[in-house]
Short mmCIF file of C-alpha atoms and ligand atoms in Angstrom, two decimals:
data_model
loop_
_atom_site.label_atom_id
_atom_site.label_comp_id
_atom_site.label_asym_id
_atom_site.label_seq_id
_atom_site.Cartn_x
_atom_site.Cartn_y
_atom_site.Cartn_z
CA UNK Q 1 77.59 -45.51 -84.20
CA UNK Q 2 75.45 -46.18 -87.26
CA UNK Q 3 76.67 -46.21 -90.84
CA UNK Q 4 74.38 -45.33 -93.70
CA UNK Q 5 74.64 -46.85 -97.12
CA UNK Q 6 73.01 -45.44 -100.18
CA UNK Q 7 71.78 -48.76 -101.49
CA UNK Q 8 69.48 -51.17 -99.74
CA UNK Q 9 71.14 -54.52 -99.16
CA UNK Q 10 69.39 -57.56 -100.53
CA UNK Q 11 69.91 -61.28 -100.44
CA UNK Q 12 69.94 -61.91 -96.66
CA UNK Q 13 69.07 -65.51 -95.88
CA UNK Q 14 66.52 -64.74 -93.20
CA UNK Q 15 67.31 -61.13 -92.44
CA UNK Q 16 65.39 -59.25 -95.10
CA UNK Q 17 62.82 -58.18 -92.48
CA UNK Q 18 65.59 -56.69 -90.37
CA UNK Q 19 66.99 -54.66 -93.26
CA UNK Q 20 63.49 -53.21 -93.56
CA UNK Q 21 63.31 -52.66 -89.82
CA UNK Q 22 66.60 -50.76 -89.80
CA UNK Q 23 65.35 -48.54 -92.63
CA UNK Q 24 68.61 -48.62 -94.54
CA UNK Q 25 70.77 -48.05 -91.48
CA UNK Q 26 73.64 -50.49 -91.45
CA UNK Q 27 75.25 -51.23 -88.15
CA UNK Q 28 78.91 -52.00 -87.67
CA UNK Q 29 79.47 -55.41 -86.16
CA UNK Q 30 82.88 -56.66 -85.06
CA UNK Q 31 83.19 -60.44 -85.24
CA UNK Q 32 85.99 -61.88 -83.11
CA UNK Q 33 87.42 -65.06 -84.66
CA UNK Q 34 87.38 -66.44 -88.20
CA UNK Q 35 86.75 -70.14 -87.67
CA UNK Q 36 83.58 -71.81 -88.89
CA UNK Q 37 81.44 -69.72 -86.54
CA UNK Q 38 83.08 -66.36 -87.27
CA UNK Q 39 82.94 -67.01 -91.01
CA UNK Q 40 79.27 -68.05 -90.91
CA UNK Q 41 78.25 -65.12 -88.71
CA UNK Q 42 80.22 -62.64 -90.87
CA UNK Q 43 78.71 -63.90 -94.11
CA UNK Q 44 75.20 -63.79 -92.71
CA UNK Q 45 75.71 -60.27 -91.33
CA UNK Q 46 77.31 -58.94 -94.51
CA UNK Q 47 74.61 -60.44 -96.71
CA UNK Q 48 71.99 -58.74 -94.54
CA UNK Q 49 73.71 -55.42 -95.23
CA UNK Q 50 75.64 -54.87 -92.00
CA UNK Q 51 79.10 -53.34 -92.02
CA UNK Q 52 81.28 -56.18 -90.73
CA UNK Q 53 84.86 -56.30 -89.52
CA UNK Q 54 86.00 -59.86 -88.77
CA UNK Q 55 89.24 -60.10 -86.82
CA UNK Q 56 91.38 -63.19 -86.23
CA UNK Q 57 94.53 -63.43 -84.15
CA UNK Q 58 95.89 -65.91 -86.69
CA UNK Q 59 94.87 -67.14 -90.13
CA UNK Q 60 91.20 -67.97 -90.76
CA UNK Q 61 90.44 -71.64 -89.90
CA UNK Q 62 93.75 -72.01 -88.07
CA UNK Q 63 92.02 -72.69 -84.73
CA UNK Q 64 89.81 -75.66 -83.86
CA UNK Q 65 88.18 -75.45 -87.28
CA UNK Q 66 91.53 -76.56 -88.74
CA UNK Q 67 91.74 -79.65 -86.51
CA UNK Q 68 88.33 -81.28 -86.27
CA UNK Q 69 86.58 -84.48 -87.32
CA UNK Q 70 83.77 -82.21 -88.64
CA UNK Q 71 81.11 -84.93 -88.84
CA UNK Q 72 77.72 -83.34 -89.42
CA UNK Q 73 75.26 -85.13 -87.20
CA UNK Q 74 72.76 -85.18 -84.40
CA UNK Q 75 73.48 -88.76 -83.48
CA UNK Q 76 72.44 -89.21 -79.85
CA UNK Q 77 72.64 -85.49 -78.95
CA UNK Q 78 70.49 -84.45 -76.01
CA UNK Q 79 68.37 -82.69 -74.76
CA UNK Q 80 65.69 -82.45 -77.43
CA UNK Q 81 66.26 -78.72 -78.07
CA UNK Q 82 69.94 -79.42 -78.78
CA UNK Q 83 69.05 -82.33 -81.06
CA UNK Q 84 66.60 -80.12 -82.97
CA UNK Q 85 69.22 -77.38 -83.34
CA UNK Q 86 71.64 -79.92 -84.82
CA UNK Q 87 69.01 -81.30 -87.22
CA UNK Q 88 68.13 -77.78 -88.38
CA UNK Q 89 71.86 -77.14 -88.80
CA UNK Q 90 72.33 -80.24 -90.96
CA UNK Q 91 69.47 -78.97 -93.11
CA UNK Q 92 71.13 -75.52 -93.31
CA UNK Q 93 74.37 -77.10 -94.60
CA UNK Q 94 72.36 -78.98 -97.23
CA UNK Q 95 70.55 -75.78 -98.30
CA UNK Q 96 73.73 -73.72 -98.42
CA UNK Q 97 75.55 -76.34 -100.50
CA UNK Q 98 72.57 -76.48 -102.88
CA UNK Q 99 72.37 -72.74 -103.49
CA UNK Q 100 76.05 -71.81 -103.67
CA UNK Q 101 77.76 -72.68 -106.93
CA UNK Q 102 81.01 -74.64 -106.52
CA UNK Q 103 80.06 -75.75 -102.98
CA UNK Q 104 82.70 -78.45 -102.66
CA UNK Q 105 82.99 -78.58 -98.85
CA UNK Q 106 79.85 -80.55 -98.06
CA UNK Q 107 79.75 -84.36 -98.20
CA UNK Q 108 76.55 -86.15 -97.23
CA UNK Q 109 77.64 -89.77 -97.60
CA UNK Q 110 75.98 -91.07 -94.42
CA UNK Q 111 77.50 -92.64 -91.31
CA UNK Q 112 78.03 -96.35 -90.62
CA UNK Q 113 78.39 -97.49 -87.04
CA UNK Q 114 78.74 -100.90 -85.43
CA UNK Q 115 79.87 -102.59 -82.23
CA UNK Q 116 81.72 -105.83 -81.56
CA UNK Q 117 80.57 -106.76 -78.08
CA UNK Q 118 77.28 -107.08 -76.20
CA UNK Q 119 77.66 -103.87 -74.21
CA UNK Q 120 78.52 -101.86 -77.34
CA UNK Q 121 75.65 -103.42 -79.31
CA UNK Q 122 73.15 -102.63 -76.53
CA UNK Q 123 74.38 -99.03 -76.39
CA UNK Q 124 74.12 -98.64 -80.17
CA UNK Q 125 70.62 -100.15 -80.22
CA UNK Q 126 69.57 -97.71 -77.51
CA UNK Q 127 71.02 -94.81 -79.52
CA UNK Q 128 69.24 -95.89 -82.72
CA UNK Q 129 65.92 -96.31 -80.84
CA UNK Q 130 66.42 -92.88 -79.27
CA UNK Q 131 67.06 -91.04 -82.53
CA UNK Q 132 64.19 -92.88 -84.27
CA UNK Q 133 61.92 -91.69 -81.44
CA UNK Q 134 63.03 -88.15 -82.31
CA UNK Q 135 62.07 -88.74 -85.95
CA UNK Q 136 65.72 -88.85 -87.11
CA UNK Q 137 66.69 -91.09 -90.01
CA UNK Q 138 68.46 -94.32 -89.06
CA UNK Q 139 68.37 -97.87 -90.48
CA UNK Q 140 69.88 -101.24 -89.71
CA UNK Q 141 71.85 -102.63 -92.65
CA UNK Q 142 72.89 -106.21 -93.30
CA UNK Q 143 76.57 -106.93 -93.85
CA UNK Q 144 75.93 -107.15 -97.63
CA UNK Q 145 74.13 -103.78 -97.66
CA UNK Q 146 76.97 -102.13 -95.74
CA UNK Q 147 79.48 -103.60 -98.19
CA UNK Q 148 77.47 -102.13 -101.08
CA UNK Q 149 78.18 -98.72 -99.57
CA UNK Q 150 81.76 -99.43 -98.50
CA UNK Q 151 83.09 -102.26 -100.69
CA UNK Q 152 86.68 -102.01 -99.37
CA UNK Q 153 85.77 -102.88 -95.76
CA UNK Q 154 87.01 -106.33 -94.74
CA UNK Q 155 83.70 -108.30 -94.45
CA UNK Q 156 85.11 -110.26 -91.50
CA UNK Q 157 85.15 -107.02 -89.48
CA UNK Q 158 81.42 -106.43 -89.83
CA UNK Q 159 78.74 -107.88 -87.54
CA UNK Q 160 75.33 -109.00 -88.86
CA UNK Q 161 73.72 -105.62 -88.20
CA UNK Q 162 75.23 -102.21 -88.89
CA UNK Q 163 73.54 -98.92 -88.03
CA UNK Q 164 73.31 -96.40 -90.88
CA UNK Q 165 72.47 -92.71 -90.52
CA UNK Q 166 71.92 -91.58 -94.14
CA UNK Q 167 71.62 -87.79 -93.66
CA UNK Q 168 74.93 -87.45 -91.87
CA UNK Q 169 78.24 -86.61 -93.47
CA UNK Q 170 81.18 -84.30 -93.05
CA UNK Q 171 82.42 -80.90 -94.11
CA UNK Q 172 85.81 -79.56 -95.14
CA UNK Q 173 86.00 -76.67 -92.66
CA UNK Q 174 88.83 -74.72 -94.30
CA UNK Q 175 87.00 -74.71 -97.64
CA UNK Q 176 83.74 -73.70 -95.96
CA UNK Q 177 85.48 -70.90 -94.05
CA UNK Q 178 87.21 -69.73 -97.24
CA UNK Q 179 83.93 -69.68 -99.12
CA UNK Q 180 81.97 -67.89 -96.39
CA UNK Q 181 84.67 -65.25 -95.86
CA UNK Q 182 84.99 -64.63 -99.61
CA UNK Q 183 81.23 -64.20 -99.76
CA UNK Q 184 81.27 -61.86 -96.73
CA UNK Q 185 84.10 -59.77 -98.21
CA UNK Q 186 82.31 -59.54 -101.55
CA UNK Q 187 79.31 -58.18 -99.59
CA UNK Q 188 81.54 -55.50 -98.06
CA UNK Q 189 83.05 -57.13 -94.94
CA UNK Q 190 86.60 -56.35 -93.90
CA UNK Q 191 88.81 -59.28 -92.86
CA UNK Q 192 91.67 -58.51 -90.45
CA UNK Q 193 94.12 -61.43 -90.14
CA UNK Q 194 96.97 -62.08 -87.71
CA UNK Q 195 95.92 -59.37 -85.27
CA UNK Q 196 94.49 -60.22 -81.86
CA UNK Q 197 91.64 -58.47 -80.12
CA UNK Q 198 93.17 -57.17 -76.89
CA UNK Q 199 90.35 -55.17 -75.34
CA UNK Q 200 86.63 -54.60 -75.47
CA UNK Q 201 85.47 -51.13 -74.45
CA UNK Q 202 82.24 -51.10 -72.46
CA UNK Q 203 80.48 -47.94 -71.29
CA UNK Q 204 76.97 -47.32 -69.96
CA UNK Q 205 75.95 -50.96 -70.33
CA UNK Q 206 76.99 -51.35 -73.97
CA UNK Q 207 80.05 -52.36 -75.94
CA UNK Q 208 81.44 -49.28 -77.70
CA UNK Q 209 84.59 -50.51 -79.43
CA UNK Q 210 87.11 -53.29 -79.81
CA UNK Q 211 90.84 -52.70 -79.55
CA UNK Q 212 93.41 -54.65 -81.54
CA UNK Q 213 97.04 -55.54 -80.81
CA UNK Q 214 97.98 -53.28 -83.74
CA UNK Q 215 96.65 -50.29 -81.78
CA UNK Q 216 93.64 -49.94 -84.07
CA UNK Q 217 90.33 -49.12 -82.40
CA UNK Q 218 87.21 -50.51 -84.07
CA UNK Q 219 84.02 -48.68 -83.05
CA UNK Q 220 81.26 -51.27 -82.78
CA UNK Q 221 77.48 -51.23 -82.55
CA UNK Q 222 77.64 -54.92 -81.75
CA UNK Q 223 80.31 -57.55 -81.11
CA UNK Q 224 80.00 -61.27 -81.76
CA UNK Q 225 82.35 -63.51 -79.80
CA UNK Q 226 83.36 -66.40 -82.10
CA UNK Q 227 86.74 -67.01 -80.48
CA UNK Q 228 86.22 -70.77 -80.04
CA UNK Q 229 88.39 -72.11 -77.19
CA UNK Q 230 89.42 -68.51 -76.37
CA UNK Q 231 85.81 -67.32 -76.03
CA UNK Q 232 86.15 -67.14 -72.25
CA UNK Q 233 89.05 -64.69 -72.61
CA UNK Q 234 87.09 -62.41 -74.98
CA UNK Q 235 84.08 -62.54 -72.63
CA UNK Q 236 86.37 -61.52 -69.77
CA UNK Q 237 87.55 -58.48 -71.76
CA UNK Q 238 83.90 -57.44 -71.87
CA UNK Q 239 83.50 -58.03 -68.13
CA UNK Q 240 81.61 -61.33 -68.49
CA UNK Q 241 82.50 -64.70 -67.03
CA UNK Q 242 82.01 -67.61 -69.45
CA UNK Q 243 82.97 -70.91 -67.83
CA UNK Q 244 84.61 -73.25 -70.34
CA UNK Q 245 85.78 -76.85 -70.01
CA UNK Q 246 87.69 -77.28 -73.28
CA UNK Q 247 89.22 -80.66 -74.12
CA UNK Q 248 91.91 -81.65 -76.61
CA UNK Q 249 91.34 -84.14 -79.41
CA UNK Q 250 93.77 -85.91 -81.76
CA UNK Q 251 93.31 -86.23 -85.52
CA UNK Q 252 95.47 -88.49 -87.68
CA UNK Q 253 95.76 -87.61 -91.38
CA UNK Q 254 97.04 -90.33 -93.72
CA UNK Q 255 98.88 -90.03 -97.00
CA UNK Q 256 96.66 -90.30 -100.11
CA UNK Q 257 95.61 -93.90 -100.59
CA UNK Q 258 93.62 -95.72 -103.29
CA UNK Q 259 90.70 -96.98 -101.25
CA UNK Q 260 86.96 -96.50 -101.59
CA UNK Q 261 85.67 -94.62 -98.53
CA UNK Q 262 82.67 -92.35 -98.87
CA UNK Q 263 80.85 -92.68 -95.52
CA UNK Q 264 81.84 -91.54 -92.08
CA UNK Q 265 82.71 -94.81 -90.34
CA UNK Q 266 82.42 -95.41 -86.58
CA UNK Q 267 83.95 -98.84 -85.92
CA UNK Q 268 84.70 -100.06 -82.38
CA UNK Q 269 88.39 -99.07 -82.36
CA UNK Q 270 88.57 -96.35 -85.00
CA UNK Q 271 86.47 -93.57 -86.45
CA UNK Q 272 87.40 -92.45 -89.92
CA UNK Q 273 86.26 -90.47 -92.92
CA UNK Q 274 87.70 -89.28 -96.23
CA UNK Q 275 89.63 -86.02 -96.04
CA UNK Q 276 90.03 -85.01 -99.67
CA UNK Q 277 92.67 -85.89 -102.28
CA UNK Q 278 92.62 -89.55 -101.17
CA UNK Q 279 93.58 -88.85 -97.57
CA UNK Q 280 91.75 -90.38 -94.64
CA UNK Q 281 91.19 -88.80 -91.25
CA UNK Q 282 91.26 -91.14 -88.25
CA UNK Q 283 90.20 -90.55 -84.66
CA UNK Q 284 89.07 -92.41 -81.54
CA UNK Q 285 87.93 -91.17 -78.15
CA UNK Q 286 90.80 -93.11 -76.54
CA UNK Q 287 93.59 -91.43 -78.48
CA UNK Q 288 92.63 -88.09 -76.91
CA UNK Q 289 94.23 -89.42 -73.70
CA UNK Q 290 97.58 -89.71 -75.52
CA UNK Q 291 98.08 -85.93 -75.70
CA UNK Q 292 101.08 -84.72 -73.71
CA UNK Q 293 101.79 -81.09 -72.78
CA UNK Q 294 105.38 -80.35 -71.78
CA UNK Q 295 106.48 -77.86 -69.13
CA UNK Q 296 107.07 -75.24 -71.85
CA UNK Q 297 103.60 -75.84 -73.31
CA UNK Q 298 104.64 -77.98 -76.28
CA UNK Q 299 101.91 -80.41 -77.31
CA UNK Q 300 102.71 -83.91 -78.56
CA UNK Q 301 100.95 -87.25 -79.00
CA UNK Q 302 102.28 -90.68 -77.94
CA UNK Q 303 103.47 -92.32 -81.21
CA UNK Q 304 102.35 -95.78 -80.04
CA UNK Q 305 98.76 -94.52 -79.66
CA UNK Q 306 98.85 -93.15 -83.23
CA UNK Q 307 100.12 -96.51 -84.52
CA UNK Q 308 97.36 -98.33 -82.64
CA UNK Q 309 94.66 -96.24 -84.36
CA UNK Q 310 96.35 -96.72 -87.77
CA UNK Q 311 96.40 -100.48 -87.15
CA UNK Q 312 92.68 -100.44 -86.31
CA UNK Q 313 92.09 -98.55 -89.57
CA UNK Q 314 94.11 -101.10 -91.56
CA UNK Q 315 92.09 -103.93 -90.03
CA UNK Q 316 88.86 -102.39 -91.32
CA UNK Q 317 90.26 -101.30 -94.71
CA UNK Q 318 93.12 -103.64 -95.66
CA UNK Q 319 93.74 -101.46 -98.75
CA UNK Q 320 95.16 -98.70 -96.55
CA UNK Q 321 98.05 -100.91 -95.46
CA UNK Q 322 100.42 -98.75 -97.56
CA UNK Q 323 99.16 -95.46 -96.10
CA UNK Q 324 101.53 -93.51 -93.90
CA UNK Q 325 100.77 -90.88 -91.30
CA UNK Q 326 101.08 -87.52 -93.03
CA UNK Q 327 100.28 -85.42 -89.98
CA UNK Q 328 98.85 -85.56 -86.50
CA UNK Q 329 96.95 -82.51 -85.29
CA UNK Q 330 95.62 -81.69 -81.86
CA UNK Q 331 92.48 -79.57 -81.75
CA UNK Q 332 90.88 -77.95 -78.73
CA UNK Q 333 87.13 -78.38 -78.40
CA UNK Q 334 85.43 -75.15 -77.28
CA UNK Q 335 83.07 -76.52 -74.65
CA UNK Q 336 80.98 -74.19 -72.48
CA UNK Q 337 80.65 -75.23 -68.82
CA UNK Q 338 77.51 -77.39 -69.15
CA UNK Q 339 78.45 -78.82 -72.57
CA UNK Q 340 75.72 -76.98 -74.49
CA UNK Q 341 76.24 -74.09 -76.93
CA UNK Q 342 76.23 -70.46 -75.85
CA UNK Q 343 74.40 -68.54 -78.57
CA UNK Q 344 72.96 -65.10 -79.04
CA UNK Q 345 72.67 -61.88 -77.05
CA UNK Q 346 73.65 -61.28 -73.44
CA UNK Q 347 70.92 -59.76 -71.24
CA UNK Q 348 73.25 -57.51 -69.22
CA UNK Q 349 75.26 -56.40 -72.26
CA UNK Q 350 72.68 -56.44 -75.04
CA UNK Q 351 75.00 -55.65 -77.96
CA UNK Q 352 77.46 -58.45 -77.06
CA UNK Q 353 76.69 -61.83 -78.61
CA UNK Q 354 78.08 -65.35 -78.37
CA UNK Q 355 78.52 -68.07 -81.00
CA UNK Q 356 80.48 -70.67 -79.06
CA UNK Q 357 80.05 -74.43 -78.93
CA UNK Q 358 81.36 -77.89 -79.46
CA UNK Q 359 79.83 -79.49 -82.62
CA UNK Q 360 80.45 -76.17 -84.34
CA UNK Q 361 81.18 -77.92 -87.64
CA UNK Q 362 77.57 -79.12 -87.60
CA UNK Q 363 75.97 -76.03 -86.06
CA UNK Q 364 77.88 -73.09 -87.58
CA UNK Q 365 75.77 -72.16 -90.62
CA UNK Q 366 72.37 -72.30 -88.91
CA UNK Q 367 73.36 -71.10 -85.44
CA UNK Q 368 75.62 -68.45 -87.01
CA UNK Q 369 72.67 -67.14 -89.01
CA UNK Q 370 70.46 -66.93 -85.90
CA UNK Q 371 73.21 -65.14 -83.94
CA UNK Q 372 73.80 -62.71 -86.83
CA UNK Q 373 70.06 -62.00 -86.87
CA UNK Q 374 70.07 -61.18 -83.17
CA UNK Q 375 73.11 -58.91 -83.58
CA UNK Q 376 70.94 -56.90 -86.01
CA UNK Q 377 67.92 -56.74 -83.73
CA UNK Q 378 65.97 -59.94 -84.42
CA UNK Q 379 64.81 -62.03 -81.49
CA UNK Q 380 65.39 -65.78 -81.82
CA UNK Q 381 64.41 -66.65 -78.27
CA UNK Q 382 62.08 -69.37 -79.61
CA UNK Q 383 65.15 -71.35 -80.72
CA UNK Q 384 67.94 -69.90 -78.60
CA UNK Q 385 66.34 -69.80 -75.12
CA UNK Q 386 68.06 -73.05 -73.97
CA UNK Q 387 71.43 -71.73 -75.17
CA UNK Q 388 71.57 -68.31 -73.54
CA UNK Q 389 74.68 -67.15 -71.67
CA UNK Q 390 72.59 -66.39 -68.56
CA UNK Q 391 71.93 -70.07 -67.74
CA UNK Q 392 75.60 -70.45 -66.81
C1 FAD M 414 89.12 -83.51 -82.14
C2 FAD M 414 87.87 -82.73 -82.47
C3 FAD M 414 86.83 -83.36 -83.13
C4 FAD M 414 85.68 -82.64 -83.42
N1 FAD M 414 84.69 -83.28 -84.10
C5 FAD M 414 83.59 -82.61 -84.45
C6 FAD M 414 82.60 -83.25 -85.23
O1 FAD M 414 82.76 -84.41 -85.61
N2 FAD M 414 81.50 -82.55 -85.56
C7 FAD M 414 81.33 -81.24 -85.17
O2 FAD M 414 80.29 -80.66 -85.50
N3 FAD M 414 82.25 -80.61 -84.43
C8 FAD M 414 83.37 -81.26 -84.06
N4 FAD M 414 84.33 -80.64 -83.32
C9 FAD M 414 84.07 -79.29 -82.82
C10 FAD M 414 84.23 -78.23 -83.88
O3 FAD M 414 85.39 -78.46 -84.64
C11 FAD M 414 84.29 -76.86 -83.21
O4 FAD M 414 83.10 -76.66 -82.47
C12 FAD M 414 84.43 -75.72 -84.21
O5 FAD M 414 85.51 -75.93 -85.10
C13 FAD M 414 84.65 -74.43 -83.45
O6 FAD M 414 84.75 -73.39 -84.38
P1 FAD M 414 84.95 -71.91 -83.88
O7 FAD M 414 84.82 -71.03 -85.07
O8 FAD M 414 84.06 -71.66 -82.72
O9 FAD M 414 86.42 -71.91 -83.25
P2 FAD M 414 87.85 -71.80 -83.98
O10 FAD M 414 87.88 -72.55 -85.24
O11 FAD M 414 88.86 -72.13 -82.94
O12 FAD M 414 87.94 -70.28 -84.34
C14 FAD M 414 88.16 -69.30 -83.35
C15 FAD M 414 89.11 -68.27 -83.92
O13 FAD M 414 89.22 -67.22 -82.96
C16 FAD M 414 90.52 -66.71 -83.06
N5 FAD M 414 90.84 -65.98 -81.83
C17 FAD M 414 91.03 -66.46 -80.58
N6 FAD M 414 91.35 -65.45 -79.74
C18 FAD M 414 91.35 -64.32 -80.48
C19 FAD M 414 91.61 -62.96 -80.19
N7 FAD M 414 91.93 -62.53 -78.96
N8 FAD M 414 91.52 -62.06 -81.19
C20 FAD M 414 91.18 -62.44 -82.43
N9 FAD M 414 90.94 -63.72 -82.77
C21 FAD M 414 91.01 -64.63 -81.81
C22 FAD M 414 91.40 -67.93 -83.27
O14 FAD M 414 92.62 -67.57 -83.89
C23 FAD M 414 90.52 -68.82 -84.13
O15 FAD M 414 90.83 -68.74 -85.51
C24 FAD M 414 85.54 -81.29 -83.03
C25 FAD M 414 86.60 -80.64 -82.41
C26 FAD M 414 87.77 -81.36 -82.14
C27 FAD M 414 88.92 -80.65 -81.50
#
């Protein structure tokens, strides 16, 4: 089904050629999920002139995008094609923040990282050498230089050399999602909240419509699966098997605290970053093992593991001694079977598209734009070939 609009859409980021190609025909695209990916895809589609309906089973950004460390980086990501996609995505965040007035979600303060034993130092050195080989920006800082950036760190915690990745930072996902959806809606998109997609109608090798729990049927010229950890379920509704190996991760949010933190910090026993309004967000790989799921599916986190991470944070920043734990959230990383993103069209079902990955906070704006382009007929095989569904 093809809608016609009387006015030619303008302002697409990279889709102006497609608007021309479609000769004023505007396709209806149903986007499943309104996390960072669904919001980015919807905005890109709507700005290119497509008729967009974005549907979320809950509130926008209430999935993984509401419980993420959201560090924008390509720090040690492999293979090369994946690294390049992340670097291009960091650039896309920078561009978006520069062109959108009131872009308050993007923070490019850099990332400090250090180790406190020989094995950790060797691993960090190898990572820095590897990213420098890729042409990525990284420097070694002295203790004094690191303290210039982060004056509230206890100097005794720092080794002589600290790695610094200046183009990295973090985003506030809920604010980004809010902005992108508002922009999509102002370009004509419809946002359906708190209603799940329950079926995907396929006939003669194409998706024809999406059915919602409300009973509503949405005719669709194309569907983009942005359902994050539930992407496998949506694929299944369309008759496709998407293997996922999702993992849970724990985020600790502190009360507001008067401390100077502007970088993302990766210390040996704690990772932290600012989280707005004076709060800090703390994480470690180890705390992810402290998630417990009860027989009735209730998720909790061992309190002693939370206290251990807080204590590691206090050791680095003594000024946060008075901070309390305001909340602990558990997010589920949407991880396709081989760890790499699944992006773009599906060969056997050409109007069904994926935008599913870990590192979605980094990738969403750029990858979402490429996926939106493909949903409207562009071919981004040059970039997306390593991330096609078919490889799985
Ligand atoms: C602990 C942790 C740390 C992380 N750290 C980083 C990091 O530092 N840097 C980084 O780049 N990435 C990081 N990530 C990954 C990143 O957060 C995710 O890749 C990203 O948020 C995924 O966004 P999404 O839009 O795909 O999924 P989501 O935000 O989960 O959105 C999917 C949406 O689909 C909806 N949905 C599901 N099923 C249906 C249905 N049937 N019908 C309608 N809607 C449906 C859900 O309600 C949800 O809102 C981290 C993740 C975790 C958990």
